XYZ file of C-alpha atoms in Angstrom:
482
model
C 40.040 79.458 112.023
C 43.650 80.490 111.042
C 46.552 81.565 113.334
C 49.791 83.689 112.277
C 53.302 82.665 113.874
C 55.321 85.275 114.853
C 58.477 83.147 115.588
C 60.538 81.926 112.931
C 63.978 80.576 112.510
C 66.683 82.544 111.172
C 69.133 80.538 108.532
C 71.825 83.018 108.125
C 75.611 82.347 108.341
C 76.488 84.407 111.290
C 77.691 83.478 114.432
C 77.073 79.903 115.549
C 74.266 79.037 117.871
C 75.766 79.020 121.551
C 76.523 75.639 123.032
C 75.002 74.841 126.485
C 76.791 75.266 129.432
C 77.226 71.282 129.786
C 78.912 71.149 126.394
C 81.186 74.410 127.184
C 82.232 72.726 130.581
C 82.903 69.173 128.636
C 85.023 70.716 125.975
C 86.936 72.797 128.639
C 87.673 69.713 130.460
C 89.328 68.171 127.606
C 91.163 71.401 126.264
C 92.143 73.572 129.330
C 94.495 70.474 130.858
C 95.922 69.834 127.433
C 96.401 73.751 126.802
C 98.110 73.451 130.224
C 100.484 70.440 129.199
C 101.258 72.301 125.900
C 102.329 75.648 127.938
C 104.392 73.568 130.694
C 106.185 71.637 127.647
C 107.248 75.089 126.118
C 108.591 76.158 129.483
C 110.509 73.057 130.013
C 112.166 73.075 126.534
C 112.219 76.639 125.856
C 116.024 77.019 124.641
C 118.654 78.964 126.093
C 121.659 80.422 124.252
C 122.256 78.022 121.076
C 125.539 76.364 121.481
C 128.461 77.821 119.572
C 130.305 76.370 117.110
C 133.337 77.143 114.517
C 132.290 78.348 111.184
C 132.811 75.563 108.336
C 132.764 78.094 105.720
C 130.594 75.902 103.672
C 127.336 76.853 102.072
C 125.366 79.079 104.658
C 127.710 78.422 107.499
C 129.643 81.657 106.704
C 130.092 85.060 107.597
C 127.609 87.201 105.460
C 127.839 91.101 104.715
C 126.335 93.268 102.389
C 127.875 95.115 99.347
C 126.875 97.191 96.417
C 127.328 97.238 92.542
C 129.122 100.230 91.788
C 130.649 99.668 88.270
C 130.406 97.240 85.157
C 132.889 97.051 82.386
C 132.442 94.715 79.488
C 135.659 93.038 78.713
C 136.539 90.013 76.437
C 136.334 86.559 78.134
C 139.485 85.232 76.794
C 141.406 88.379 78.304
C 139.979 87.471 81.637
C 140.344 83.665 81.293
C 136.632 83.372 82.118
C 135.450 81.283 78.711
C 132.138 79.631 79.120
C 131.281 76.212 77.896
C 128.536 77.158 75.335
C 130.227 80.665 74.112
C 132.505 81.487 71.461
C 135.926 82.744 72.429
C 135.124 86.407 71.128
C 132.258 86.544 73.529
C 132.182 89.473 75.901
C 132.090 89.111 79.714
C 131.220 91.735 82.679
C 133.712 92.695 85.030
C 131.786 93.861 88.184
C 133.302 96.197 90.611
C 131.534 95.590 93.902
C 132.128 97.497 97.199
C 131.495 96.172 100.589
C 129.174 98.245 102.794
C 129.252 96.517 106.014
C 131.588 94.806 108.377
C 135.213 95.936 109.525
C 136.281 96.418 106.250
C 133.367 98.616 104.804
C 134.658 100.568 101.904
C 136.617 97.832 100.180
C 136.169 96.814 96.811
C 136.527 93.480 94.787
C 135.926 92.377 91.154
C 133.477 89.647 89.809
C 133.267 88.001 86.352
C 130.079 87.521 84.754
C 130.014 85.147 81.834
C 127.351 85.248 79.198
C 126.103 82.019 80.449
C 125.570 83.159 83.846
C 122.146 82.902 85.483
C 122.645 85.799 87.570
C 123.128 89.313 85.953
C 124.073 92.738 87.722
C 122.955 96.288 87.609
C 125.037 99.252 89.078
C 123.547 100.172 92.013
C 122.319 96.713 93.112
C 122.639 95.569 96.682
C 124.005 92.272 96.849
C 124.897 89.652 99.740
C 128.530 88.330 99.843
C 130.197 85.922 102.023
C 133.427 86.837 103.973
C 136.287 84.484 104.328
C 138.687 85.865 106.918
C 141.379 83.076 106.374
C 141.439 83.145 102.747
C 143.922 85.457 100.810
C 142.790 88.948 100.522
C 142.244 88.566 96.922
C 139.619 85.597 97.303
C 138.032 86.687 100.987
C 134.706 87.968 99.369
C 132.233 86.427 96.888
C 128.681 87.421 96.024
C 126.440 84.660 97.177
C 123.009 86.238 96.826
C 121.063 89.425 95.967
C 119.224 91.508 98.836
C 115.421 91.302 97.878
C 114.101 92.961 101.003
C 111.770 95.602 99.098
C 109.990 93.617 96.647
C 109.163 90.972 99.652
C 107.970 94.024 102.063
C 105.907 95.295 99.027
C 104.159 91.760 98.314
C 103.750 91.299 102.226
C 101.881 94.627 102.463
C 99.678 93.818 99.485
C 99.338 90.470 100.837
C 98.181 91.715 104.385
C 95.865 94.583 102.601
C 93.996 91.796 100.805
C 93.622 89.983 103.853
C 92.355 92.893 105.947
C 90.138 94.350 103.302
C 88.293 91.006 102.243
C 88.541 89.750 106.013
C 88.006 92.980 108.209
C 88.257 92.127 111.627
C 88.710 88.293 111.031
C 91.290 89.256 108.313
C 93.551 91.269 111.267
C 92.844 88.076 113.888
C 94.409 85.677 111.067
C 97.500 88.071 110.549
C 98.038 88.500 114.055
C 97.733 84.383 114.096
C 100.294 84.294 111.424
C 102.868 86.565 113.082
C 102.397 84.176 116.363
C 102.671 81.149 114.436
C 106.204 82.429 112.639
C 107.351 83.527 116.323
C 106.609 80.238 118.157
C 108.608 78.444 115.087
C 111.692 80.753 115.237
C 111.639 81.702 118.739
C 111.017 77.804 120.343
C 110.900 75.115 117.767
C 114.002 75.921 115.602
C 116.584 76.748 118.726
C 115.218 73.896 120.932
C 115.970 71.409 118.441
C 119.542 72.877 117.918
C 119.795 72.603 121.886
C 119.359 69.110 121.617
C 115.778 68.335 122.358
C 114.080 65.699 120.708
C 112.766 66.995 117.381
C 109.108 65.026 117.541
C 108.382 66.341 120.957
C 109.148 69.799 120.097
C 107.355 69.576 116.866
C 104.453 68.184 118.821
C 104.366 70.698 121.623
C 105.165 73.702 119.284
C 102.601 72.489 116.486
C 100.029 72.365 119.483
C 100.563 75.893 120.414
C 100.513 77.107 117.060
C 97.110 75.108 116.076
C 95.376 76.413 119.618
C 96.513 79.926 119.018
C 95.649 80.261 115.334
C 92.345 78.508 115.681
C 91.102 80.560 118.533
C 92.387 83.928 117.227
C 91.388 83.343 113.708
C 88.088 81.723 114.295
C 87.192 82.808 117.900
C 86.460 81.224 121.344
C 83.522 79.286 120.709
C 82.371 75.426 120.972
C 82.750 75.068 116.966
C 86.399 75.858 116.968
C 87.081 73.620 120.203
C 85.673 70.540 118.080
C 88.042 71.698 115.288
C 90.907 71.710 117.794
C 90.137 68.223 119.283
C 89.715 67.017 115.549
C 93.263 68.424 114.542
C 94.902 67.192 117.961
C 93.737 63.592 116.736
C 94.903 63.952 113.685
C 98.346 65.036 114.497
C 98.760 62.342 116.964
C 97.537 59.853 113.877
C 100.466 61.524 111.728
C 103.054 61.290 114.268
C 102.359 57.477 114.982
C 102.177 56.581 111.152
C 105.137 58.504 110.282
C 107.138 57.142 113.057
C 106.474 53.692 111.818
C 106.926 53.993 108.641
C 110.074 56.367 108.527
C 111.667 53.542 110.889
C 110.436 50.943 108.388
C 111.873 52.496 105.172
C 115.122 53.156 107.202
C 114.862 56.927 106.453
C 118.163 58.702 107.919
C 116.685 62.110 107.103
C 120.284 63.295 105.818
C 119.707 63.385 102.244
C 121.144 66.606 100.996
C 124.158 69.125 101.213
C 121.771 71.041 104.033
C 120.868 68.606 105.934
C 124.367 66.844 105.975
C 125.809 70.022 107.092
C 123.488 70.336 110.082
C 124.372 66.738 110.967
C 128.191 67.780 110.701
C 127.748 70.892 112.797
C 125.285 69.421 115.263
C 125.635 65.547 115.608
C 123.539 65.354 118.764
C 120.381 66.226 116.452
C 118.510 63.070 115.446
C 117.904 63.627 111.710
C 115.109 61.062 111.581
C 113.222 62.780 114.222
C 113.823 65.857 112.549
C 112.377 64.501 109.361
C 108.915 63.355 111.203
C 109.034 67.165 113.060
C 108.833 68.408 109.309
C 105.950 66.179 108.170
C 103.809 67.299 111.478
C 104.682 70.775 110.998
C 103.809 70.918 107.167
C 100.436 69.018 107.503
C 99.447 71.252 110.443
C 98.349 74.480 108.214
C 96.138 72.213 105.715
C 94.820 69.888 109.010
C 93.629 73.483 110.278
C 91.670 74.089 107.042
C 90.033 71.279 107.212
C 88.992 70.603 110.416
C 87.452 74.095 110.642
C 85.493 73.695 107.754
C 83.901 70.332 108.673
C 83.164 71.684 112.068
C 81.323 74.675 110.661
C 79.654 72.461 107.980
C 78.167 70.311 110.906
C 77.264 73.657 112.564
C 75.517 75.450 109.857
C 73.584 72.258 108.728
C 72.330 71.629 112.410
C 71.099 75.711 112.201
C 69.347 74.840 108.942
C 67.549 71.805 110.695
C 67.766 71.479 114.257
C 65.682 68.331 114.370
C 68.483 66.704 112.442
C 69.913 63.455 114.487
C 73.620 62.776 114.302
C 73.580 60.189 111.642
C 71.538 63.070 109.382
C 74.162 65.764 110.200
C 76.955 63.131 109.787
C 75.928 62.043 106.467
C 75.118 65.703 105.116
C 78.564 66.980 106.417
C 80.375 64.062 105.080
C 79.307 64.595 101.407
C 80.783 68.099 101.846
C 83.905 66.190 103.437
C 84.420 63.915 100.388
C 85.159 67.022 98.019
C 87.177 68.761 100.394
C 89.451 65.305 100.712
C 89.715 65.000 96.918
C 90.630 68.650 96.714
C 93.352 68.863 99.596
C 94.871 65.548 98.828
C 95.583 66.514 95.366
C 97.059 70.022 96.468
C 99.259 68.481 99.093
C 100.805 65.985 96.572
C 101.174 68.595 93.936
C 102.708 70.806 96.423
C 105.357 68.459 97.162
C 105.943 67.631 93.764
C 106.571 71.052 92.805
C 108.897 71.533 95.567
C 111.041 68.331 94.310
C 110.516 69.376 90.533
C 114.255 70.068 89.926
C 115.154 66.507 91.624
C 112.591 64.896 89.370
C 113.926 66.437 86.239
C 117.538 65.109 87.268
C 116.170 61.791 87.910
C 114.725 61.836 84.238
C 118.063 63.239 82.709
C 119.868 60.238 84.328
C 117.513 57.731 83.073
C 117.105 55.856 85.927
C 114.177 53.502 85.889
C 111.069 54.300 87.949
C 111.416 51.687 90.213
C 115.056 53.251 91.170
C 113.943 56.613 91.505
C 110.903 55.721 93.740
C 112.907 53.765 96.138
C 115.723 56.156 96.467
C 116.142 57.352 99.782
C 115.664 61.520 98.438
C 112.525 60.434 96.766
C 111.049 57.706 99.522
C 111.553 60.486 102.107
C 108.992 62.721 100.059
C 106.480 59.750 99.409
C 106.654 59.038 103.272
C 106.084 62.857 103.756
C 103.184 62.933 101.272
C 101.307 60.077 102.140
C 101.664 59.942 105.985
C 100.249 63.727 105.897
C 97.283 62.810 103.372
C 96.620 59.868 105.408
C 96.346 62.176 108.299
C 94.050 64.698 106.620
C 91.774 61.885 105.066
C 90.905 60.559 108.694
C 90.322 64.499 110.270
C 87.278 64.640 107.991
C 85.270 61.929 109.484
C 86.864 62.515 112.932
C 85.766 66.021 113.102
C 82.693 65.607 111.260
C 81.304 62.650 113.575
C 82.556 64.509 116.879
C 80.688 67.613 115.993
C 77.516 66.083 114.809
C 77.674 63.999 118.382
C 78.405 66.673 120.259
C 75.383 69.098 118.415
C 72.716 66.217 118.534
C 73.721 65.649 122.342
C 73.592 69.180 123.274
C 70.676 71.200 124.762
C 71.048 74.590 123.148
C 70.145 77.271 125.990
C 66.903 78.567 126.376
C 65.789 81.867 124.507
C 66.802 85.184 125.879
C 63.595 86.177 128.208
C 62.234 82.878 128.303
C 60.460 81.417 131.634
C 59.521 78.142 133.056
C 56.456 76.836 132.123
C 55.840 79.085 129.056
C 57.166 80.838 125.933
C 59.124 83.781 126.398
C 57.406 87.101 127.993
C 55.285 88.983 125.345
C 55.401 86.095 122.890
C 52.459 84.687 121.056
C 51.491 81.442 123.145
C 50.411 79.780 119.840
C 53.864 80.048 118.195
C 54.937 77.791 120.882
C 54.488 74.275 122.054
C 54.026 73.510 125.794
C 56.692 74.808 128.013
C 57.749 72.425 130.804
C 54.909 69.708 131.008
C 51.777 71.549 130.000
C 49.077 69.728 127.916
C 49.948 69.833 124.366
C 47.633 71.085 121.226
C 46.115 67.684 120.674
C 44.758 66.758 124.239
C 43.602 67.652 127.652
C 42.350 71.236 127.942
C 43.705 72.546 124.728
C 43.073 74.300 121.522
C 41.369 71.236 119.815
C 39.423 69.582 122.443
C 37.929 70.181 125.996
C 37.243 73.573 127.018
C 38.428 75.745 124.017
C 38.404 79.504 122.829
C 34.483 79.729 122.416
C 34.103 79.397 126.292
C 35.197 77.815 129.330
C 38.350 78.427 131.076
C 40.672 80.878 129.131
C 44.490 80.521 128.744
C 45.431 79.363 132.211
C 44.389 75.548 131.400
C 47.483 74.088 131.516
C 49.536 76.640 129.666
C 51.138 78.431 132.847
C 49.649 81.656 131.723
C 47.064 83.588 133.903
C 43.585 84.121 132.210
C 43.470 87.838 130.473
C 41.698 90.564 132.277
C 41.765 88.247 135.548
C 39.730 85.472 133.758
C 36.348 87.493 133.688
C 35.975 87.084 130.080
C 36.800 84.166 128.550
C 38.428 84.507 125.307
C 35.576 84.754 122.593
C 32.946 84.494 124.841
C 30.049 86.457 123.889
C 31.279 87.543 120.373
C 33.304 90.313 122.085
C 36.815 91.218 121.186
C 39.741 89.808 123.325
C 41.319 92.266 125.557
C 44.667 93.566 124.855
C 47.530 90.994 125.781
C 50.008 91.914 128.446
C 52.987 92.752 126.177
C 51.332 91.875 122.824
C 48.250 92.860 120.497
C 44.812 91.542 120.760
C 43.676 89.438 117.951
C 40.475 89.764 116.138
C 38.492 86.338 115.978
C 37.868 85.375 112.334
C 33.685 84.525 111.982
């Protein structure tokens, strides 16, 4: 006798299987207090007005205004005393006339000489950024420091946003909102709080945690899978902070290695520069950490949906095979990203013919090595941490009963043969069951331990006398095979 089964498992990649109420309660007991601590920390450390200081007139610490190129004339370099190192004396230079378009001296013009070997060239109508030194002589108060790049950046940002929305749809929109919130926390809280004198490491931990929670839940939804990723990210951030603090102190890194950090230290001597370095390590690792932990948590969830009976060891082993590939690619990405950012520095060391040992142990390079390796250790550790947590959580969780089910039997209207006993009834191999004792051919009907009333009041046993079974409540009758 053959039996058809109407019930089947779905293995699509849609929303994750809902977690039980017990699991949601445990996760909430961890994340809600942590989220409240982050919120309280932001309120306590929220900066007021940043302290005012007198402009130094160096680098970024100058008053800046807008200007436009109005005229370009070609002149002999010798005529304007602007001979370049690699040019002949007969080479032509450009004399650029620039008009200030903002500030109290709007409409004022000044000249800029461009030599043949200059990297920056100008066009008539080009918008520029100029520095203004009010205490300098009038003829040298203005100088070009940069060009205005608003239009290409806006166009590129619009293309990026459209690509994210077209491919990601609503999830892409949520990701863009999370990105905007992350920048808002960075600009409105983290940077001003450090300038105001708060501990950079504490500010980075609180601000980074806020970014992590908002970005994860906005991008991936409020569910247990995202919560496990958040806990894994938090544990990895704590590990990065601990290792960074140890090795930055052990290597005697000051955090002041270039003109920018030196200028910050001169203007704000109360800022702890080594703490600022550690804060940059934490924030720099956060974005990649989110990617790794979400991927591993999702992998475990999908593996559990594919094999609901898998133990935590089987889930962990299968997900770690995915994680090992992820580790290899992410660590390589992180190292190359830092190397790309420091490429001009590496070129300088190469041309100076400094030995490899001297290059690697110099503070400027050691700082990047510590930043890279500490962040990479945190990323590597996040894979087994998140994978193990997700595997344990899923293997010990009891998923909620299917919609419409009732105690002691399968969901209303479903075929009892497609389900095992629901709630303590006898199974298919013993007691009054399908294969032994009273069965389909006579004797009691489906109420024998399965929790269902007999069809048609029990007057007609299923299959007795060769009659066809009456129609089932909520289902269809089945023709007995002869």
